[in-house]
Every structure is written in structure tokens, then in C-alpha cells.
mmCIF file of C-alpha atoms in Angstrom:
data_model
loop_
_atom_site.group_PDB
_atom_site.id
_atom_site.type_symbol
_atom_site.label_atom_id
_atom_site.label_comp_id
_atom_site.label_asym_id
_atom_site.label_seq_id
_atom_site.Cartn_x
_atom_site.Cartn_y
_atom_site.Cartn_z
ATOM 1 C CA MET O 1 34.843 91.853 -69.287
ATOM 2 C CA ILE O 2 32.863 91.051 -66.136
ATOM 3 C CA TRP O 3 34.495 93.942 -64.307
ATOM 4 C CA LYS O 4 33.767 96.323 -67.182
ATOM 5 C CA THR O 5 30.133 95.238 -67.186
ATOM 6 C CA PHE O 6 29.941 95.662 -63.423
ATOM 7 C CA ALA O 7 31.605 99.083 -63.584
ATOM 8 C CA GLY O 8 29.251 100.180 -66.362
ATOM 9 C CA THR O 9 26.212 99.001 -64.440
ATOM 10 C CA LEU O 10 27.410 100.697 -61.275
ATOM 11 C CA LEU O 11 28.067 103.954 -63.134
ATOM 12 C CA THR O 12 24.579 103.806 -64.669
ATOM 13 C CA LEU O 13 23.003 103.259 -61.268
ATOM 14 C CA LEU O 14 24.993 106.127 -59.773
ATOM 15 C CA VAL O 15 23.901 108.449 -62.580
ATOM 16 C CA LEU O 16 20.247 107.447 -62.129
ATOM 17 C CA ALA O 17 20.518 107.889 -58.366
ATOM 18 C CA ALA O 18 21.989 111.370 -58.825
ATOM 19 C CA ILE O 19 19.175 112.334 -61.215
ATOM 20 C CA GLU O 20 16.440 111.051 -58.900
ATOM 21 C CA TYR O 21 18.017 112.091 -55.590
ATOM 22 C CA GLN O 22 16.031 114.998 -54.167
ATOM 23 C CA GLY O 23 19.073 116.204 -52.251
ATOM 24 C CA MET O 24 20.819 116.869 -55.553
ATOM 25 C CA GLY O 25 17.813 118.807 -56.764
ATOM 26 C CA TYR O 26 17.897 120.814 -53.561
ATOM 27 C CA LEU O 27 21.580 121.721 -53.989
ATOM 28 C CA ILE O 28 20.979 122.806 -57.581
ATOM 29 C CA SER O 29 17.916 124.779 -56.488
ATOM 30 C CA GLU O 30 19.812 126.587 -53.736
ATOM 31 C CA ALA O 31 22.689 127.433 -56.061
ATOM 32 C CA ARG O 32 20.289 128.761 -58.699
ATOM 33 C CA ALA O 33 18.435 130.885 -56.133
ATOM 34 C CA PHE O 34 21.721 132.321 -54.875
ATOM 35 C CA ILE O 35 22.970 133.238 -58.341
ATOM 36 C CA PHE O 36 19.619 134.241 -59.827
ATOM 37 C CA PRO O 37 17.253 135.736 -57.215
ATOM 38 C CA PRO O 38 13.611 134.752 -57.826
ATOM 39 C CA ASN O 39 11.589 137.038 -60.036
ATOM 40 C CA GLY O 40 7.956 137.315 -61.001
ATOM 41 C CA LEU O 41 4.978 138.441 -58.955
ATOM 42 C CA THR O 42 5.508 139.418 -55.343
ATOM 43 C CA PRO O 43 2.704 138.629 -52.857
ATOM 44 C CA GLN O 44 1.671 142.284 -52.658
ATOM 45 C CA LYS O 45 1.318 142.449 -56.448
ATOM 46 C CA VAL O 46 -0.962 139.410 -56.376
ATOM 47 C CA VAL O 47 -3.506 141.343 -54.303
ATOM 48 C CA GLN O 48 -3.331 144.505 -56.404
ATOM 49 C CA THR O 49 -6.786 143.875 -57.815
ATOM 50 C CA ASP O 50 -9.640 146.319 -58.103
ATOM 51 C CA THR O 51 -11.444 146.788 -54.826
ATOM 52 C CA ALA O 52 -15.215 146.965 -55.117
ATOM 53 C CA ALA O 53 -16.876 150.352 -54.981
ATOM 54 C CA ASP O 54 -17.948 149.726 -51.388
ATOM 55 C CA GLY O 55 -14.365 148.954 -50.335
ATOM 56 C CA THR O 56 -14.812 145.157 -50.255
ATOM 57 C CA THR O 57 -11.919 142.839 -51.117
ATOM 58 C CA THR O 58 -12.906 139.295 -52.120
ATOM 59 C CA LEU O 59 -10.530 136.409 -51.426
ATOM 60 C CA LEU O 60 -10.787 132.652 -51.884
ATOM 61 C CA ALA O 61 -9.072 130.152 -49.589
ATOM 62 C CA VAL O 62 -8.367 126.413 -49.701
ATOM 63 C CA GLY O 63 -5.584 123.920 -49.061
ATOM 64 C CA ASP O 64 -4.711 120.295 -49.848
ATOM 65 C CA ILE O 65 -5.122 120.749 -53.556
ATOM 66 C CA ALA O 66 -3.406 118.775 -56.328
ATOM 67 C CA SER O 67 -3.316 115.011 -55.787
ATOM 68 C CA CYS O 68 -2.927 112.948 -58.955
ATOM 69 C CA GLU O 69 -3.054 109.185 -59.377
ATOM 70 C CA GLU O 70 0.237 107.631 -60.486
ATOM 71 C CA ARG O 71 0.331 105.123 -63.301
ATOM 72 C CA PRO O 72 2.700 102.273 -62.370
ATOM 73 C CA GLY O 73 5.728 101.864 -64.603
ATOM 74 C CA PHE O 74 9.084 103.335 -65.544
ATOM 75 C CA ALA O 75 8.010 106.964 -65.185
ATOM 76 C CA ASP O 76 6.605 106.195 -61.753
ATOM 77 C CA LYS O 77 9.874 104.693 -60.522
ATOM 78 C CA LEU O 78 12.234 107.180 -62.211
ATOM 79 C CA PRO O 79 10.200 110.353 -62.815
ATOM 80 C CA ASN O 80 13.112 112.736 -63.318
ATOM 81 C CA PHE O 81 14.917 110.451 -65.763
ATOM 82 C CA ALA O 82 11.681 109.805 -67.627
ATOM 83 C CA GLY O 83 11.269 113.545 -67.960
ATOM 84 C CA LEU O 84 14.742 113.890 -69.438
ATOM 85 C CA LEU O 85 13.818 111.249 -72.006
ATOM 86 C CA GLY O 86 10.610 113.088 -72.847
ATOM 87 C CA LEU O 87 8.390 110.240 -71.675
ATOM 88 C CA GLU O 88 4.825 110.782 -70.494
ATOM 89 C CA SER O 89 4.551 111.527 -66.787
ATOM 90 C CA ALA O 90 3.217 108.830 -64.465
ATOM 91 C CA LEU O 91 0.913 111.421 -62.897
ATOM 92 C CA ASP O 92 -2.644 111.530 -64.236
ATOM 93 C CA PRO O 93 -4.247 114.948 -63.625
ATOM 94 C CA THR O 94 -7.480 114.162 -65.462
ATOM 95 C CA THR O 95 -9.181 112.479 -62.504
ATOM 96 C CA ALA O 96 -7.818 114.777 -59.790
ATOM 97 C CA LEU O 97 -10.450 116.351 -57.534
ATOM 98 C CA ALA O 98 -8.470 119.590 -57.848
ATOM 99 C CA ASN O 99 -10.178 120.086 -61.209
ATOM 100 C CA GLU O 100 -13.461 120.603 -59.357
ATOM 101 C CA THR O 101 -12.140 123.427 -57.176
ATOM 102 C CA ALA O 102 -10.240 125.011 -60.064
ATOM 103 C CA ALA O 103 -13.503 125.278 -61.987
ATOM 104 C CA LEU O 104 -15.233 126.810 -58.962
ATOM 105 C CA ALA O 105 -12.434 129.358 -58.489
ATOM 106 C CA GLU O 106 -13.090 130.622 -62.008
ATOM 107 C CA SER O 107 -16.465 131.858 -60.739
ATOM 108 C CA TRP O 108 -14.522 134.748 -59.149
ATOM 109 C CA PRO O 109 -11.907 135.450 -61.840
ATOM 110 C CA GLU O 110 -10.365 138.448 -60.082
ATOM 111 C CA ALA O 111 -10.179 137.088 -56.526
ATOM 112 C CA PRO O 112 -6.748 136.303 -55.039
ATOM 113 C CA ILE O 113 -6.519 132.789 -53.619
ATOM 114 C CA LEU O 114 -4.958 131.880 -50.283
ATOM 115 C CA ALA O 115 -3.407 128.414 -50.819
ATOM 116 C CA LEU O 116 -3.299 126.840 -47.368
ATOM 117 C CA GLY O 117 -0.464 124.340 -47.838
ATOM 118 C CA ASP O 118 -0.179 120.806 -49.222
ATOM 119 C CA ILE O 119 -0.542 122.492 -52.549
ATOM 120 C CA VAL O 120 0.697 119.354 -54.311
ATOM 121 C CA TYR O 121 0.979 115.688 -53.335
ATOM 122 C CA SER O 122 2.664 113.717 -52.160
ATOM 123 C CA LYS O 123 6.300 114.796 -51.857
ATOM 124 C CA GLY O 124 6.302 118.361 -53.151
ATOM 125 C CA ARG O 125 8.677 117.393 -55.954
ATOM 126 C CA PRO O 126 9.201 119.654 -58.974
ATOM 127 C CA VAL O 127 7.715 116.940 -61.218
ATOM 128 C CA GLU O 128 4.523 117.011 -59.151
ATOM 129 C CA PHE O 129 4.176 120.754 -59.514
ATOM 130 C CA GLU O 130 4.849 120.397 -63.250
ATOM 131 C CA HIS O 131 2.640 117.405 -64.011
ATOM 132 C CA CYS O 132 -0.092 117.569 -61.357
ATOM 133 C CA PHE O 133 -0.560 121.116 -60.080
ATOM 134 C CA GLU O 134 0.134 122.868 -63.366
ATOM 135 C CA PRO O 135 -2.475 120.928 -65.415
ATOM 136 C CA THR O 136 -5.156 121.361 -62.752
ATOM 137 C CA TRP O 137 -4.559 124.696 -61.027
ATOM 138 C CA GLY O 138 -1.769 126.214 -63.099
ATOM 139 C CA SER O 139 -4.002 128.810 -64.756
ATOM 140 C CA LEU O 140 -4.823 130.143 -61.275
ATOM 141 C CA LYS O 141 -1.173 130.573 -60.248
ATOM 142 C CA PRO O 142 -0.992 134.360 -60.865
ATOM 143 C CA ARG O 143 -3.774 134.799 -58.271
ATOM 144 C CA ILE O 144 -2.247 132.616 -55.553
ATOM 145 C CA LEU O 145 -0.837 133.699 -52.198
ATOM 146 C CA PRO O 146 0.821 130.432 -51.089
ATOM 147 C CA ALA O 147 1.771 128.947 -47.738
ATOM 148 C CA PRO O 148 3.784 125.710 -47.489
ATOM 149 C CA GLY O 149 2.481 122.473 -45.980
ATOM 150 C CA ASN O 150 4.036 119.326 -44.634
ATOM 151 C CA HIS O 151 3.918 117.619 -48.034
ATOM 152 C CA GLU O 152 5.948 120.460 -49.539
ATOM 153 C CA TYR O 153 8.593 119.701 -46.919
ATOM 154 C CA ASN O 154 8.861 116.092 -48.068
ATOM 155 C CA THR O 155 11.545 117.506 -50.333
ATOM 156 C CA PRO O 156 14.582 119.096 -48.627
ATOM 157 C CA ALA O 157 13.660 122.590 -47.410
ATOM 158 C CA ALA O 158 10.564 122.502 -49.663
ATOM 159 C CA PHE O 159 12.726 123.445 -52.654
ATOM 160 C CA GLY O 160 10.106 122.284 -55.179
ATOM 161 C CA TYR O 161 7.590 124.719 -53.672
ATOM 162 C CA TYR O 162 9.993 127.661 -53.644
ATOM 163 C CA ASP O 163 11.210 126.907 -57.168
ATOM 164 C CA TYR O 164 7.652 126.816 -58.480
ATOM 165 C CA PHE O 165 6.348 129.974 -56.829
ATOM 166 C CA GLY O 166 9.572 132.004 -56.805
ATOM 167 C CA ALA O 167 9.074 135.542 -55.485
ATOM 168 C CA GLN O 168 5.370 134.793 -55.065
ATOM 169 C CA ALA O 169 6.238 132.653 -51.991
ATOM 170 C CA GLY O 170 7.757 135.641 -50.196
ATOM 171 C CA PRO O 171 11.379 136.585 -49.533
ATOM 172 C CA ASP O 172 14.352 134.402 -48.628
ATOM 173 C CA ARG O 173 12.594 131.014 -48.896
ATOM 174 C CA ARG O 174 11.541 131.329 -45.270
ATOM 175 C CA GLY O 175 7.814 130.746 -45.812
ATOM 176 C CA TRP O 176 6.268 133.866 -44.257
ATOM 177 C CA TYR O 177 5.310 137.300 -45.555
ATOM 178 C CA ALA O 178 2.667 140.035 -45.183
ATOM 179 C CA VAL O 179 0.375 141.867 -47.596
ATOM 180 C CA ASN O 180 -2.148 144.657 -47.138
ATOM 181 C CA VAL O 181 -5.611 145.142 -48.595
ATOM 182 C CA PRO O 182 -7.964 147.987 -47.610
ATOM 183 C CA GLY O 183 -8.579 147.771 -43.867
ATOM 184 C CA TRP O 184 -6.766 144.428 -43.435
ATOM 185 C CA LEU O 185 -3.331 142.990 -42.734
ATOM 186 C CA ILE O 186 -2.924 139.488 -44.223
ATOM 187 C CA LEU O 187 -0.150 137.253 -42.867
ATOM 188 C CA SER O 188 1.069 134.094 -44.596
ATOM 189 C CA LEU O 189 2.940 131.977 -42.040
ATOM 190 C CA ASN O 190 4.824 128.676 -41.927
ATOM 191 C CA SER O 191 3.592 125.958 -39.581
ATOM 192 C CA GLU O 192 6.322 123.568 -40.816
ATOM 193 C CA VAL O 193 9.260 125.363 -39.173
ATOM 194 C CA ASP O 194 9.993 126.742 -35.717
ATOM 195 C CA ALA O 195 7.507 129.310 -34.404
ATOM 196 C CA SER O 196 8.480 129.270 -30.723
ATOM 197 C CA PRO O 197 8.651 132.672 -28.985
ATOM 198 C CA SER O 198 12.381 133.205 -29.682
ATOM 199 C CA SER O 199 12.292 132.000 -33.295
ATOM 200 C CA PRO O 200 12.898 134.312 -36.285
ATOM 201 C CA GLN O 201 9.302 133.715 -37.439
ATOM 202 C CA SER O 202 7.833 134.674 -34.078
ATOM 203 C CA THR O 203 10.002 137.786 -33.859
ATOM 204 C CA TRP O 204 8.929 138.844 -37.349
ATOM 205 C CA LEU O 205 5.275 138.168 -36.521
ATOM 206 C CA ARG O 206 5.482 140.170 -33.304
ATOM 207 C CA ASP O 207 6.751 143.175 -35.260
ATOM 208 C CA ARG O 208 3.984 142.884 -37.859
ATOM 209 C CA LEU O 209 1.285 142.666 -35.174
ATOM 210 C CA ASP O 210 2.731 145.687 -33.382
ATOM 211 C CA GLU O 211 2.613 147.655 -36.636
ATOM 212 C CA ALA O 212 -0.932 146.613 -37.583
ATOM 213 C CA GLY O 213 -2.522 149.695 -36.095
ATOM 214 C CA GLY O 214 -6.260 149.747 -36.765
ATOM 215 C CA ALA O 215 -6.213 147.061 -39.444
ATOM 216 C CA CYS O 216 -8.166 143.848 -39.066
ATOM 217 C CA ILE O 217 -5.836 140.837 -39.051
ATOM 218 C CA LEU O 218 -6.157 137.618 -41.050
ATOM 219 C CA ALA O 219 -3.459 134.919 -40.910
ATOM 220 C CA PHE O 220 -3.143 131.677 -42.842
ATOM 221 C CA TYR O 221 -0.844 128.677 -42.615
ATOM 222 C CA HIS O 222 -1.157 124.949 -43.130
ATOM 223 C CA LYS O 223 -1.697 123.024 -39.889
ATOM 224 C CA PRO O 224 -4.578 124.009 -37.603
ATOM 225 C CA ALA O 225 -3.806 124.529 -33.945
ATOM 226 C CA HIS O 226 -7.328 123.593 -32.822
ATOM 227 C CA SER O 227 -9.626 121.438 -34.926
ATOM 228 C CA LEU O 228 -11.832 118.355 -34.913
ATOM 229 C CA ALA O 229 -8.734 116.359 -35.897
ATOM 230 C CA GLU O 230 -5.756 117.392 -33.766
ATOM 231 C CA ARG O 231 -2.855 115.607 -35.423
ATOM 232 C CA ASP O 232 0.784 115.251 -34.451
ATOM 233 C CA GLY O 233 3.421 117.789 -35.413
ATOM 234 C CA ARG O 234 1.367 120.919 -34.732
ATOM 235 C CA ALA O 235 3.571 122.587 -32.098
ATOM 236 C CA SER O 236 4.399 125.502 -34.400
ATOM 237 C CA ALA O 237 0.731 125.863 -35.354
ATOM 238 C CA VAL O 238 -0.192 126.126 -31.668
ATOM 239 C CA ASP O 239 2.535 128.723 -31.076
ATOM 240 C CA LEU O 240 1.378 130.769 -34.047
ATOM 241 C CA PHE O 241 -2.278 130.684 -33.029
ATOM 242 C CA ARG O 242 -1.498 131.758 -29.463
ATOM 243 C CA GLN O 243 0.592 134.679 -30.678
ATOM 244 C CA LEU O 244 -1.984 135.729 -33.241
ATOM 245 C CA GLN O 245 -4.880 135.587 -30.796
ATOM 246 C CA GLN O 246 -2.982 137.610 -28.221
ATOM 247 C CA GLY O 247 -2.134 140.098 -30.968
ATOM 248 C CA GLY O 248 -5.792 140.655 -31.817
ATOM 249 C CA ALA O 249 -6.160 138.534 -34.963
ATOM 250 C CA THR O 250 -9.717 138.154 -36.210
ATOM 251 C CA LEU O 251 -9.286 135.116 -38.484
ATOM 252 C CA VAL O 252 -6.890 132.194 -38.864
ATOM 253 C CA LEU O 253 -7.216 129.934 -41.907
ATOM 254 C CA ASN O 254 -5.695 126.448 -42.201
ATOM 255 C CA GLY O 255 -5.772 123.286 -44.311
ATOM 256 C CA HIS O 256 -4.217 119.886 -43.445
ATOM 257 C CA ASN O 257 -7.486 118.252 -42.333
ATOM 258 C CA HIS O 258 -9.501 117.290 -45.403
ATOM 259 C CA PHE O 259 -12.800 118.815 -44.383
ATOM 260 C CA TYR O 260 -14.360 122.206 -43.745
ATOM 261 C CA GLU O 261 -14.696 123.508 -40.200
ATOM 262 C CA ARG O 262 -15.425 126.859 -38.582
ATOM 263 C CA THR O 263 -14.836 127.245 -34.860
ATOM 264 C CA VAL O 264 -16.378 129.559 -32.335
ATOM 265 C CA ALA O 265 -14.156 132.436 -31.223
ATOM 266 C CA LEU O 266 -11.196 130.884 -29.380
ATOM 267 C CA ASP O 267 -8.638 132.166 -26.908
ATOM 268 C CA GLY O 268 -4.937 131.462 -27.348
ATOM 269 C CA ALA O 269 -5.279 128.003 -25.800
ATOM 270 C CA GLY O 270 -8.194 126.977 -28.008
ATOM 271 C CA ARG O 271 -10.955 127.533 -25.438
ATOM 272 C CA MET O 272 -14.214 129.320 -26.182
ATOM 273 C CA ALA O 273 -13.851 133.082 -25.849
ATOM 274 C CA PRO O 274 -17.031 134.759 -27.157
ATOM 275 C CA GLY O 275 -16.598 138.308 -28.374
ATOM 276 C CA ILE O 276 -12.820 138.518 -27.961
ATOM 277 C CA GLY O 277 -11.417 135.308 -29.463
ATOM 278 C CA THR O 278 -10.086 134.384 -32.877
ATOM 279 C CA VAL O 279 -12.185 132.325 -35.300
ATOM 280 C CA ALA O 280 -10.364 129.442 -37.023
ATOM 281 C CA PHE O 281 -11.389 128.042 -40.393
ATOM 282 C CA THR O 282 -10.072 124.704 -41.648
ATOM 283 C CA VAL O 283 -10.443 124.365 -45.428
ATOM 284 C CA GLY O 284 -8.458 121.298 -46.513
ATOM 285 C CA THR O 285 -10.849 120.577 -49.371
ATOM 286 C CA GLY O 286 -9.048 121.689 -52.518
ATOM 287 C CA GLY O 287 -8.565 118.149 -53.799
ATOM 288 C CA LYS O 288 -9.009 115.860 -50.804
ATOM 289 C CA THR O 289 -12.005 114.755 -48.757
ATOM 290 C CA SER O 290 -12.588 112.872 -45.501
ATOM 291 C CA GLU O 291 -15.265 111.010 -43.586
ATOM 292 C CA ASP O 292 -17.713 112.686 -41.216
ATOM 293 C CA ARG O 293 -16.503 113.391 -37.668
ATOM 294 C CA PRO O 294 -18.337 114.154 -34.424
ATOM 295 C CA ARG O 295 -18.467 117.876 -33.643
ATOM 296 C CA LEU O 296 -16.780 119.440 -30.624
ATOM 297 C CA GLU O 297 -18.255 122.183 -28.453
ATOM 298 C CA THR O 298 -15.858 124.570 -30.185
ATOM 299 C CA THR O 299 -17.173 123.612 -33.656
ATOM 300 C CA GLU O 300 -19.714 126.048 -35.040
ATOM 301 C CA ALA O 301 -20.020 124.550 -38.528
ATOM 302 C CA ALA O 302 -18.515 121.657 -40.492
ATOM 303 C CA ALA O 303 -18.862 119.869 -43.846
ATOM 304 C CA PHE O 304 -17.389 116.569 -44.980
ATOM 305 C CA GLY O 305 -16.984 114.387 -48.027
ATOM 306 C CA ARG O 306 -16.870 117.051 -50.760
ATOM 307 C CA THR O 307 -14.432 119.521 -52.226
ATOM 308 C CA GLY O 308 -15.099 123.243 -51.900
ATOM 309 C CA LEU O 309 -13.729 126.752 -51.446
ATOM 310 C CA LEU O 310 -14.088 129.414 -48.784
ATOM 311 C CA ARG O 311 -14.992 132.864 -50.083
ATOM 312 C CA LEU O 312 -14.183 135.842 -47.867
ATOM 313 C CA ASP O 313 -15.387 139.405 -48.390
ATOM 314 C CA LEU O 314 -13.233 141.764 -46.337
ATOM 315 C CA ARG O 315 -14.474 145.227 -45.463
ATOM 316 C CA ASP O 316 -13.245 147.892 -43.089
ATOM 317 C CA GLY O 317 -14.082 146.542 -39.652
ATOM 318 C CA ALA O 318 -15.972 143.415 -40.778
ATOM 319 C CA TYR O 319 -15.947 140.289 -42.934
ATOM 320 C CA SER O 320 -18.374 137.886 -44.575
ATOM 321 C CA TRP O 321 -17.737 134.249 -45.416
ATOM 322 C CA ALA O 322 -19.333 131.553 -47.550
ATOM 323 C CA TYR O 323 -18.155 127.973 -47.932
ATOM 324 C CA VAL O 324 -19.209 126.751 -51.385
ATOM 325 C CA ASP O 325 -19.457 123.129 -52.554
ATOM 326 C CA ALA O 326 -17.357 122.698 -55.699
ATOM 327 C CA LEU O 327 -19.774 120.440 -57.567
ATOM 328 C CA THR O 328 -23.228 121.639 -56.547
ATOM 329 C CA ARG O 329 -22.222 125.272 -55.931
ATOM 330 C CA ASP O 330 -24.403 125.148 -52.821
ATOM 331 C CA VAL O 331 -23.420 127.479 -49.986
ATOM 332 C CA LEU O 332 -22.978 125.189 -46.970
ATOM 333 C CA ASP O 333 -22.008 127.823 -44.388
ATOM 334 C CA GLU O 334 -22.146 131.618 -44.460
ATOM 335 C CA GLY O 335 -22.326 134.694 -42.271
ATOM 336 C CA THR O 336 -21.058 138.185 -41.479
ATOM 337 C CA ARG O 337 -19.199 139.398 -38.386
ATOM 338 C CA PRO O 338 -17.224 142.393 -37.150
ATOM 339 C CA CYS O 339 -13.482 142.281 -36.692
ATOM 340 C CA ASN O 340 -11.963 141.321 -33.381
ATOM 341 C CA PRO O 341 -12.528 144.221 -30.944
ATOM 342 C CA MET O 342 -9.019 143.662 -29.566
ATOM 343 C CA ARG O 343 -7.515 145.312 -32.626
ATOM 344 C CA ALA O 344 -5.796 148.589 -31.871
#
């Protein structure tokens, strides 16, 4: 009897471990993607919106979005099993700061949104996309051009992210793709995988930059290469920024740091390069905030302690920006500039 009880308990624990084990979810996800290729919107279809009469394309941009408090209890410890039983999720979306930025995004109901990574917290699990991102930002999903962040990669190969966005995250679950709007090439890149000069991502990027012709270039990915907070694990971000700047990129947008920052024009090493450099925006304010920080000489504008969105108006040969506070709707930073003169 004791052995039967022990065997039954062990079997139960093994079943629970298999249900909760993210590696199992990854294997199932990979098998499903192999058998049933992702469908739905492609990135280029997301940006097929009406361009204004003057040729302007409006985009929104923000990262670090859906972070929900977790109620302690059974569903917190065993979220997948709780879901199978139909129990209420441990995640509480009602108090998430992401609700503030979702409401602000509705002010521009046609604008595509560049999601700058860390789209959901804290492990990028399917249950977090289902019970945290979906209740807060889910209605905005058809407008999103996503890029993965480090929190997405807290699950094996970011499978929760790729399962949620499907074809919208670009081809082959690699985390990079390109779209075109009038006068601009937009590149979504992956700062969480190799971007060294011989890497597949760098080779792909080199080809896209060579083909850009006279288009202005905007790139976005999660980790900033050069910011007020230079955190560990940014080697790929530095490689990407250097390659983009040398290729004539006008703008690079990032999240990761939970504040807003706009730099002066920078060279590939992050030094001031007026007139020829690339401007970097950090917009990690979709659902996270941080304390004030001292400015650097490369910082042209910054805002702390509040959520907000960056609005970009792209025109042939120029762009305008406005960083908008999500609660007050105050514009905290704005301006207009021409594209990088290094473009072909």
C-alpha cells in the first residue's frame, strides 16, 4: 500500500512537472509550427494603413508593456494546471500600468505600433500573454509590429512570443524582418541573439541596408546600445547599432530601460556625431517606470517616472516626433528633423 501511494504521488508530481515545464511547451510549440506554419497578419500587412494626403505615415512606439501583479496561491504556483482546471488566473491585469498606454494608443486608432520588446512580464510564458497582455493590450494586437526582448527569452527560444504573434513576428521565428512605408525602410531586429558581423542576422541586415536605396531607415529592437543606463548583455545591441549607423540609419528605437530618452546624433561607437549620426530613442515606458537619472552629454531629452508613448510622423526625407505622457496627455518632447544625409 505504501509503495502504491508513493508511486501514485510520484506519477502525479511527474504529470504536474510535465504540464508546467516550459521545455515541454517549447517542444509542443516547435512541433506545431513545423506542421502548421503560422498564419494571420504579416508585418507588411500591419502597416497597410491609409497614408495621409501629404504622404505622412504615423507610427507609435513603446516597449516594456504588460506587467501584472500575481495573486499568491495555487494558480500562481501551477499556472498551466490551473488553466486546465478552468481556475482564475493568478495574474491581475486591472492594476497594470499597461492600461494607461493602451488607452493613449487609442488616440491614434489607425497607427501601427512598434512594440520594442519585453512585451509581457516576467517570463514570456503563454499564460502571461493570455492573462496579462491580452486583457490590457490585446485589442491593439492587429496594429503591432513586434520585436522580442530579454523577458520573452525567459522561455526557451521565446516560444510564447512566437506562438502569440505568429506570422506577425516575421518569418522562421528568427526575430527580424523588414517592412516598407512611403519613403522609409523599417527594420525590426533581435538584440537577444547573435548580431556579430558573421551572424545570419548581420548578413541579412547588410543586404537590407544595401537595398535601401533612397529610403530613410528606421530600426527598432529591445536593448539600447547607448543610453543613460548601459546594462549587461547588450553586445548584440552594440553590434546592431554600429552596423545601422554605418549603413546610414536615421533612427534607432529601443526599450529595456524604463524611461524615455532621446540622444544626440551618434556615431557607430556612441559618440556625438552632429549632422551625420544616428539618433537613438529609448521608450521603455509601456507599463514600467523608473527613477530619475543624471543626464549624459549625449542625452538631448529624457523623462522619468511616468508611462507614455512615442509618436512618429514619417515623411519623405524627414520625420517628426512627440513623446506623450499617458495620463496627462502632455507632450514632453517633440521636434522635426531631416533624414540622415548618409542615405543613398
